[in-house]
């Protein structure tokens, strides 16, 4: 890959099933569509994307730690770990990179157990209920934050 700066796109459990999983809630687009959307949006601003989906909490945590070496910021949809994982929130806080949290569905219109997020307190921005377009918005927002942090000449 080129010398372009990179962002890390992380998707948590069950998001590999996008497109077939509860399409009335999550829509018809696949994880591949999501990764393509983020990659295209980032490329227009000269950013690369490292994309990872995992159904395993520790794999997501390892990827967050590795982001210190190879990424300027993180877009994460932690799936159900949003509502359960203090460990993922701790990892995000530890690496001290800007974080954008994304949820495809409007979790606040769903069961009460989905209303609390361990990740939100460590996120710079949160995009909820915009479908997969939320990932595009997250990419634009992250790039905006990064350019504020280190304006390019
Ligand atoms: C989700 C919402 C979570 O409550 C759920 O467990 C997911 C997906 C979303 O993108 O809407 O897996 O994060």
Short mmCIF file of N, CA, C and O in Angstrom, two decimals, residues 64-65 68 87-97 99 122:
data_model
loop_
_atom_site.label_atom_id
_atom_site.label_comp_id
_atom_site.label_asym_id
_atom_site.label_seq_id
_atom_site.Cartn_x
_atom_site.Cartn_y
_atom_site.Cartn_z
N UNK A 64 -7.62 -3.28 17.83
CA UNK A 64 -7.61 -1.91 18.38
C UNK A 64 -6.20 -1.57 18.87
O UNK A 64 -5.68 -0.48 18.59
N UNK A 65 -5.56 -2.49 19.55
CA UNK A 65 -4.18 -2.24 20.01
C UNK A 65 -3.25 -2.00 18.83
O UNK A 65 -2.41 -1.09 18.86
N UNK A 68 -2.59 1.42 16.96
CA UNK A 68 -1.58 2.42 17.38
C UNK A 68 -0.45 2.50 16.37
O UNK A 68 0.14 3.54 16.17
N UNK A 87 -14.39 -4.27 28.09
CA UNK A 87 -13.03 -4.53 27.60
C UNK A 87 -12.77 -3.81 26.27
O UNK A 87 -11.67 -3.27 26.06
N UNK A 88 -13.74 -3.80 25.38
CA UNK A 88 -13.56 -3.07 24.12
C UNK A 88 -13.50 -1.56 24.39
O UNK A 88 -12.65 -0.86 23.84
N UNK A 89 -14.34 -1.08 25.27
CA UNK A 89 -14.29 0.34 25.63
C UNK A 89 -12.93 0.70 26.23
O UNK A 89 -12.34 1.73 25.89
N UNK A 90 -12.41 -0.16 27.11
CA UNK A 90 -11.09 0.09 27.71
C UNK A 90 -10.00 0.13 26.64
O UNK A 90 -9.09 0.96 26.70
N UNK A 91 -10.07 -0.80 25.69
CA UNK A 91 -9.06 -0.83 24.62
C UNK A 91 -9.11 0.45 23.80
O UNK A 91 -8.07 1.06 23.49
N UNK A 92 -10.33 0.90 23.47
CA UNK A 92 -10.46 2.14 22.69
C UNK A 92 -9.91 3.33 23.47
O UNK A 92 -9.24 4.20 22.91
N UNK A 93 -10.19 3.36 24.76
CA UNK A 93 -9.67 4.47 25.59
C UNK A 93 -8.14 4.40 25.66
O UNK A 93 -7.46 5.42 25.64
N UNK A 94 -7.61 3.19 25.73
CA UNK A 94 -6.17 3.02 25.91
C UNK A 94 -5.37 3.51 24.71
O UNK A 94 -4.28 4.05 24.87
N UNK A 95 -5.90 3.31 23.50
CA UNK A 95 -5.08 3.65 22.33
C UNK A 95 -5.15 5.13 21.98
O UNK A 95 -4.33 5.62 21.21
N UNK A 96 -6.15 5.81 22.54
CA UNK A 96 -6.16 7.26 22.40
C UNK A 96 -6.18 7.75 20.95
O UNK A 96 -5.46 8.67 20.59
N UNK A 97 -6.99 7.10 20.12
CA UNK A 97 -7.21 7.54 18.74
C UNK A 97 -8.68 8.00 18.65
O UNK A 97 -9.51 7.52 19.42
N UNK A 99 -12.40 7.93 17.75
CA UNK A 99 -13.29 6.77 17.51
C UNK A 99 -14.65 7.28 17.06
O UNK A 99 -15.22 8.19 17.68
N UNK A 122 -16.34 6.73 25.05
CA UNK A 122 -14.98 6.89 24.51
C UNK A 122 -15.01 7.24 23.02
O UNK A 122 -13.95 7.30 22.38
#
